[in-house]
Amino acid sequence: AAICKRQRLAPDDVVFLDLETTGLSMTPVFLIGTMECTSEQFVFKQYLARDYSEEVSILAAFSDRLKEAGLVVTFNGKSFDLPYLINRAIATGIKLPRPRNHLDLLHEARRYYGRRTPNHKLQTLERIVCGRCREDDIPGAEIPAAYHDFVRTGNARKIGMILEHN
């Protein structure tokens, strides 16, 4: 909140970000999901690499959006999402601007909820704080294999589940 007041950010300056990757460390990112607020609605965008060669394209497209963002909001983005994107941008030769401001909700949840929740995992917080349970959600551990299967076979059955998860 202090960032928004200090920078005079409007809701449409804020980009919420979540990634889906093919594994840890230097493996490709294949889905960059964003949510933005307009004066009338939430707008969800998903930059999907239909095969490994399209990683460059989704990074470039997201880079263009990131240039305009006044604030990026993530969950565990300081430790995972942004370092991951930076590494993949370097590996693929894409210039990725650093966010002007970044709010990582994991750190805020840890500060606010402390020991009042059993852990600070996103799905735990969703359940306890928001009263929301994910139904028919693909487990995160299955996502890389589902994407590799999609690239290999063209069968998009599980891609819909990944898009919903994201």
PDB file of C-alpha atoms in Angstrom:
ATOM      1  CA  ALA A   1       0.000   0.000   0.000  1.00  0.00           C
ATOM      2  CA  ALA A   2       2.824   2.395   0.797  1.00  0.00           C
ATOM      3  CA  ILE A   3       4.277   1.794  -2.676  1.00  0.00           C
ATOM      4  CA  CYS A   4       0.964   2.735  -4.310  1.00  0.00           C
ATOM      5  CA  LYS A   5       0.641   5.961  -2.278  1.00  0.00           C
ATOM      6  CA  ARG A   6       4.269   6.963  -2.728  1.00  0.00           C
ATOM      7  CA  GLN A   7       4.303   6.249  -6.465  1.00  0.00           C
ATOM      8  CA  ARG A   8       0.682   7.340  -7.067  1.00  0.00           C
ATOM      9  CA  LEU A   9      -0.092   4.108  -8.864  1.00  0.00           C
ATOM     10  CA  ALA A  10      -3.461   3.578 -10.471  1.00  0.00           C
ATOM     11  CA  PRO A  11      -5.067   0.116 -10.587  1.00  0.00           C
ATOM     12  CA  ASP A  12      -4.195  -0.225 -14.276  1.00  0.00           C
ATOM     13  CA  ASP A  13      -0.494   0.257 -13.428  1.00  0.00           C
ATOM     14  CA  VAL A  14      -0.536  -3.044 -11.500  1.00  0.00           C
ATOM     15  CA  VAL A  15       0.269  -6.416 -13.095  1.00  0.00           C
ATOM     16  CA  PHE A  16      -0.257  -9.650 -11.158  1.00  0.00           C
ATOM     17  CA  LEU A  17       2.122 -12.370 -12.366  1.00  0.00           C
ATOM     18  CA  ASP A  18       2.375 -16.163 -12.183  1.00  0.00           C
ATOM     19  CA  LEU A  19       4.565 -18.580 -14.155  1.00  0.00           C
ATOM     20  CA  GLU A  20       4.424 -22.196 -15.203  1.00  0.00           C
ATOM     21  CA  THR A  21       7.775 -23.755 -16.011  1.00  0.00           C
ATOM     22  CA  THR A  22       9.151 -27.059 -17.200  1.00  0.00           C
ATOM     23  CA  GLY A  23      11.099 -27.578 -14.002  1.00  0.00           C
ATOM     24  CA  LEU A  24      13.578 -25.859 -11.786  1.00  0.00           C
ATOM     25  CA  SER A  25      16.593 -23.711 -12.567  1.00  0.00           C
ATOM     26  CA  MET A  26      17.382 -23.157 -16.229  1.00  0.00           C
ATOM     27  CA  THR A  27      14.549 -25.056 -17.921  1.00  0.00           C
ATOM     28  CA  PRO A  28      12.140 -23.140 -20.183  1.00  0.00           C
ATOM     29  CA  VAL A  29       9.189 -21.114 -19.006  1.00  0.00           C
ATOM     30  CA  PHE A  30       6.154 -21.998 -21.097  1.00  0.00           C
ATOM     31  CA  LEU A  31       3.336 -19.963 -19.561  1.00  0.00           C
ATOM     32  CA  ILE A  32       3.336 -16.424 -18.213  1.00  0.00           C
ATOM     33  CA  GLY A  33      -0.016 -15.533 -16.690  1.00  0.00           C
ATOM     34  CA  THR A  34      -1.043 -11.998 -15.830  1.00  0.00           C
ATOM     35  CA  MET A  35      -4.056 -10.306 -14.327  1.00  0.00           C
ATOM     36  CA  GLU A  36      -4.678  -6.596 -14.628  1.00  0.00           C
ATOM     37  CA  CYS A  37      -7.428  -4.263 -13.481  1.00  0.00           C
ATOM     38  CA  THR A  38      -9.210  -1.863 -15.790  1.00  0.00           C
ATOM     39  CA  SER A  39     -11.912   0.572 -14.739  1.00  0.00           C
ATOM     40  CA  GLU A  40     -14.542  -2.024 -15.659  1.00  0.00           C
ATOM     41  CA  GLN A  41     -13.066  -5.488 -15.178  1.00  0.00           C
ATOM     42  CA  PHE A  42     -10.164  -7.808 -14.474  1.00  0.00           C
ATOM     43  CA  VAL A  43      -8.239  -8.788 -17.585  1.00  0.00           C
ATOM     44  CA  PHE A  44      -6.413 -12.117 -17.638  1.00  0.00           C
ATOM     45  CA  LYS A  45      -3.695 -12.778 -20.216  1.00  0.00           C
ATOM     46  CA  GLN A  46      -1.736 -15.934 -20.676  1.00  0.00           C
ATOM     47  CA  TYR A  47       1.370 -16.024 -22.824  1.00  0.00           C
ATOM     48  CA  LEU A  48       1.603 -19.700 -23.833  1.00  0.00           C
ATOM     49  CA  ALA A  49       4.528 -21.251 -25.689  1.00  0.00           C
ATOM     50  CA  ARG A  50       2.947 -23.900 -27.893  1.00  0.00           C
ATOM     51  CA  ASP A  51       6.370 -25.512 -28.213  1.00  0.00           C
ATOM     52  CA  TYR A  52       9.846 -24.899 -26.821  1.00  0.00           C
ATOM     53  CA  SER A  53      10.809 -22.514 -29.625  1.00  0.00           C
ATOM     54  CA  GLU A  54       8.076 -20.047 -28.593  1.00  0.00           C
ATOM     55  CA  GLU A  55       9.620 -19.305 -25.210  1.00  0.00           C
ATOM     56  CA  VAL A  56      11.461 -16.373 -26.798  1.00  0.00           C
ATOM     57  CA  SER A  57       8.185 -14.948 -28.103  1.00  0.00           C
ATOM     58  CA  ILE A  58       6.344 -15.105 -24.797  1.00  0.00           C
ATOM     59  CA  LEU A  59       9.303 -13.547 -22.969  1.00  0.00           C
ATOM     60  CA  ALA A  60       9.453 -10.723 -25.528  1.00  0.00           C
ATOM     61  CA  ALA A  61       5.703 -10.102 -25.330  1.00  0.00           C
ATOM     62  CA  PHE A  62       5.763 -10.040 -21.538  1.00  0.00           C
ATOM     63  CA  SER A  63       8.825  -7.799 -21.583  1.00  0.00           C
ATOM     64  CA  ASP A  64       6.828  -5.212 -23.542  1.00  0.00           C
ATOM     65  CA  ARG A  65       4.098  -5.280 -20.885  1.00  0.00           C
ATOM     66  CA  LEU A  66       6.571  -5.183 -18.003  1.00  0.00           C
ATOM     67  CA  LYS A  67       8.076  -1.926 -19.339  1.00  0.00           C
ATOM     68  CA  GLU A  68       4.746  -0.207 -18.675  1.00  0.00           C
ATOM     69  CA  ALA A  69       3.979  -1.736 -15.265  1.00  0.00           C
ATOM     70  CA  GLY A  70       4.261   0.476 -12.225  1.00  0.00           C
ATOM     71  CA  LEU A  71       3.931  -2.461  -9.834  1.00  0.00           C
ATOM     72  CA  VAL A  72       4.261  -6.227 -10.256  1.00  0.00           C
ATOM     73  CA  VAL A  73       2.457  -8.400  -7.699  1.00  0.00           C
ATOM     74  CA  THR A  74       3.495 -12.029  -7.218  1.00  0.00           C
ATOM     75  CA  PHE A  75       3.300 -14.858  -4.743  1.00  0.00           C
ATOM     76  CA  ASN A  76       6.870 -16.022  -4.059  1.00  0.00           C
ATOM     77  CA  GLY A  77       8.018 -13.905  -6.994  1.00  0.00           C
ATOM     78  CA  LYS A  78      11.060 -12.449  -5.254  1.00  0.00           C
ATOM     79  CA  SER A  79      12.540 -15.907  -4.809  1.00  0.00           C
ATOM     80  CA  PHE A  80      11.116 -17.680  -7.851  1.00  0.00           C
ATOM     81  CA  ASP A  81       9.165 -15.904 -10.609  1.00  0.00           C
ATOM     82  CA  LEU A  82      11.309 -12.833 -11.232  1.00  0.00           C
ATOM     83  CA  PRO A  83      14.720 -14.521 -10.869  1.00  0.00           C
ATOM     84  CA  TYR A  84      13.433 -17.292 -13.157  1.00  0.00           C
ATOM     85  CA  LEU A  85      12.278 -14.801 -15.801  1.00  0.00           C
ATOM     86  CA  ILE A  86      15.551 -12.896 -15.578  1.00  0.00           C
ATOM     87  CA  ASN A  87      17.577 -16.096 -16.064  1.00  0.00           C
ATOM     88  CA  ARG A  88      15.429 -17.219 -19.008  1.00  0.00           C
ATOM     89  CA  ALA A  89      15.646 -13.772 -20.594  1.00  0.00           C
ATOM     90  CA  ILE A  90      19.438 -13.879 -20.347  1.00  0.00           C
ATOM     91  CA  ALA A  91      19.518 -17.427 -21.736  1.00  0.00           C
ATOM     92  CA  THR A  92      17.321 -16.463 -24.711  1.00  0.00           C
ATOM     93  CA  GLY A  93      18.770 -13.003 -25.378  1.00  0.00           C
ATOM     94  CA  ILE A  94      15.616 -11.074 -24.460  1.00  0.00           C
ATOM     95  CA  LYS A  95      15.939  -7.724 -22.698  1.00  0.00           C
ATOM     96  CA  LEU A  96      13.668  -7.944 -19.687  1.00  0.00           C
ATOM     97  CA  PRO A  97      13.254  -4.735 -17.690  1.00  0.00           C
ATOM     98  CA  ARG A  98      13.350  -4.929 -13.914  1.00  0.00           C
ATOM     99  CA  PRO A  99      10.002  -4.051 -12.353  1.00  0.00           C
ATOM    100  CA  ARG A 100       9.906  -0.515 -10.973  1.00  0.00           C
ATOM    101  CA  ASN A 101       8.137  -1.876  -7.881  1.00  0.00           C
ATOM    102  CA  HIS A 102       7.451  -5.423  -6.743  1.00  0.00           C
ATOM    103  CA  LEU A 103       5.062  -6.666  -4.060  1.00  0.00           C
ATOM    104  CA  ASP A 104       5.513 -10.300  -3.075  1.00  0.00           C
ATOM    105  CA  LEU A 105       2.368 -11.451  -1.277  1.00  0.00           C
ATOM    106  CA  LEU A 106       4.146 -14.428   0.293  1.00  0.00           C
ATOM    107  CA  HIS A 107       6.252 -12.075   2.412  1.00  0.00           C
ATOM    108  CA  GLU A 108       3.178 -10.036   3.353  1.00  0.00           C
ATOM    109  CA  ALA A 109       1.303 -13.226   4.324  1.00  0.00           C
ATOM    110  CA  ARG A 110       4.187 -14.384   6.493  1.00  0.00           C
ATOM    111  CA  ARG A 111       4.288 -11.023   8.256  1.00  0.00           C
ATOM    112  CA  TYR A 112       0.544 -10.746   8.725  1.00  0.00           C
ATOM    113  CA  TYR A 113      -0.495 -14.324   9.504  1.00  0.00           C
ATOM    114  CA  GLY A 114       2.677 -15.540  11.182  1.00  0.00           C
ATOM    115  CA  ARG A 115       1.862 -18.705  13.117  1.00  0.00           C
ATOM    116  CA  ARG A 116      -1.919 -18.305  12.737  1.00  0.00           C
ATOM    117  CA  THR A 117      -1.817 -20.527   9.643  1.00  0.00           C
ATOM    118  CA  PRO A 118      -0.163 -23.975   9.463  1.00  0.00           C
ATOM    119  CA  ASN A 119       2.030 -22.767   6.600  1.00  0.00           C
ATOM    120  CA  HIS A 120       2.103 -19.983   4.059  1.00  0.00           C
ATOM    121  CA  LYS A 121       1.548 -21.988   0.891  1.00  0.00           C
ATOM    122  CA  LEU A 122      -0.790 -20.316  -1.585  1.00  0.00           C
ATOM    123  CA  GLN A 123      -3.422 -23.048  -1.459  1.00  0.00           C
ATOM    124  CA  THR A 124      -3.386 -23.048   2.352  1.00  0.00           C
ATOM    125  CA  LEU A 125      -3.933 -19.295   2.428  1.00  0.00           C
ATOM    126  CA  GLU A 126      -6.646 -19.569  -0.224  1.00  0.00           C
ATOM    127  CA  ARG A 127      -8.475 -22.126   1.903  1.00  0.00           C
ATOM    128  CA  ILE A 128      -8.093 -20.457   5.306  1.00  0.00           C
ATOM    129  CA  VAL A 129      -8.193 -16.769   4.403  1.00  0.00           C
ATOM    130  CA  CYS A 130     -10.450 -16.763   1.346  1.00  0.00           C
ATOM    131  CA  GLY A 131     -12.518 -19.878   2.037  1.00  0.00           C
ATOM    132  CA  ARG A 132     -11.653 -21.122  -1.454  1.00  0.00           C
ATOM    133  CA  CYS A 133     -10.741 -24.717  -2.293  1.00  0.00           C
ATOM    134  CA  ARG A 134      -9.408 -25.589  -5.698  1.00  0.00           C
ATOM    135  CA  GLU A 135     -11.370 -28.404  -7.288  1.00  0.00           C
ATOM    136  CA  ASP A 136     -10.025 -30.589 -10.081  1.00  0.00           C
ATOM    137  CA  ASP A 137      -6.749 -28.662  -9.984  1.00  0.00           C
ATOM    138  CA  ILE A 138      -3.732 -30.234 -11.644  1.00  0.00           C
ATOM    139  CA  PRO A 139      -0.988 -30.666  -9.027  1.00  0.00           C
ATOM    140  CA  GLY A 140       1.957 -28.375  -9.665  1.00  0.00           C
ATOM    141  CA  ALA A 141       4.361 -31.331  -9.687  1.00  0.00           C
ATOM    142  CA  GLU A 142       2.515 -32.787 -12.727  1.00  0.00           C
ATOM    143  CA  ILE A 143       2.635 -29.621 -14.828  1.00  0.00           C
ATOM    144  CA  PRO A 144       6.081 -30.043 -16.434  1.00  0.00           C
ATOM    145  CA  ALA A 145       5.313 -33.612 -17.605  1.00  0.00           C
ATOM    146  CA  ALA A 146       1.897 -32.522 -18.913  1.00  0.00           C
ATOM    147  CA  TYR A 147       3.498 -29.733 -20.937  1.00  0.00           C
ATOM    148  CA  HIS A 148       6.239 -32.004 -22.330  1.00  0.00           C
ATOM    149  CA  ASP A 149       3.510 -34.481 -23.318  1.00  0.00           C
ATOM    150  CA  PHE A 150       1.600 -31.696 -25.085  1.00  0.00           C
ATOM    151  CA  VAL A 151       4.697 -30.648 -27.051  1.00  0.00           C
ATOM    152  CA  ARG A 152       5.489 -34.263 -27.969  1.00  0.00           C
ATOM    153  CA  THR A 153       1.973 -35.401 -28.941  1.00  0.00           C
ATOM    154  CA  GLY A 154      -0.070 -32.263 -29.611  1.00  0.00           C
ATOM    155  CA  ASN A 155      -2.737 -33.547 -27.217  1.00  0.00           C
ATOM    156  CA  ALA A 156      -3.982 -30.410 -25.427  1.00  0.00           C
ATOM    157  CA  ARG A 157      -6.248 -32.170 -22.903  1.00  0.00           C
ATOM    158  CA  LYS A 158      -4.134 -31.204 -19.907  1.00  0.00           C
ATOM    159  CA  ILE A 159      -3.177 -27.770 -21.236  1.00  0.00           C
ATOM    160  CA  GLY A 160      -6.633 -26.515 -20.277  1.00  0.00           C
ATOM    161  CA  MET A 161      -6.047 -27.736 -16.749  1.00  0.00           C
ATOM    162  CA  ILE A 162      -2.687 -25.930 -16.659  1.00  0.00           C
ATOM    163  CA  LEU A 163      -4.255 -22.719 -17.936  1.00  0.00           C
ATOM    164  CA  GLU A 164      -6.942 -22.967 -15.259  1.00  0.00           C
ATOM    165  CA  HIS A 165      -4.324 -23.692 -12.567  1.00  0.00           C
ATOM    166  CA  ASN A 166      -2.322 -20.648 -13.641  1.00  0.00           C
TER     167      ASN A 166
END
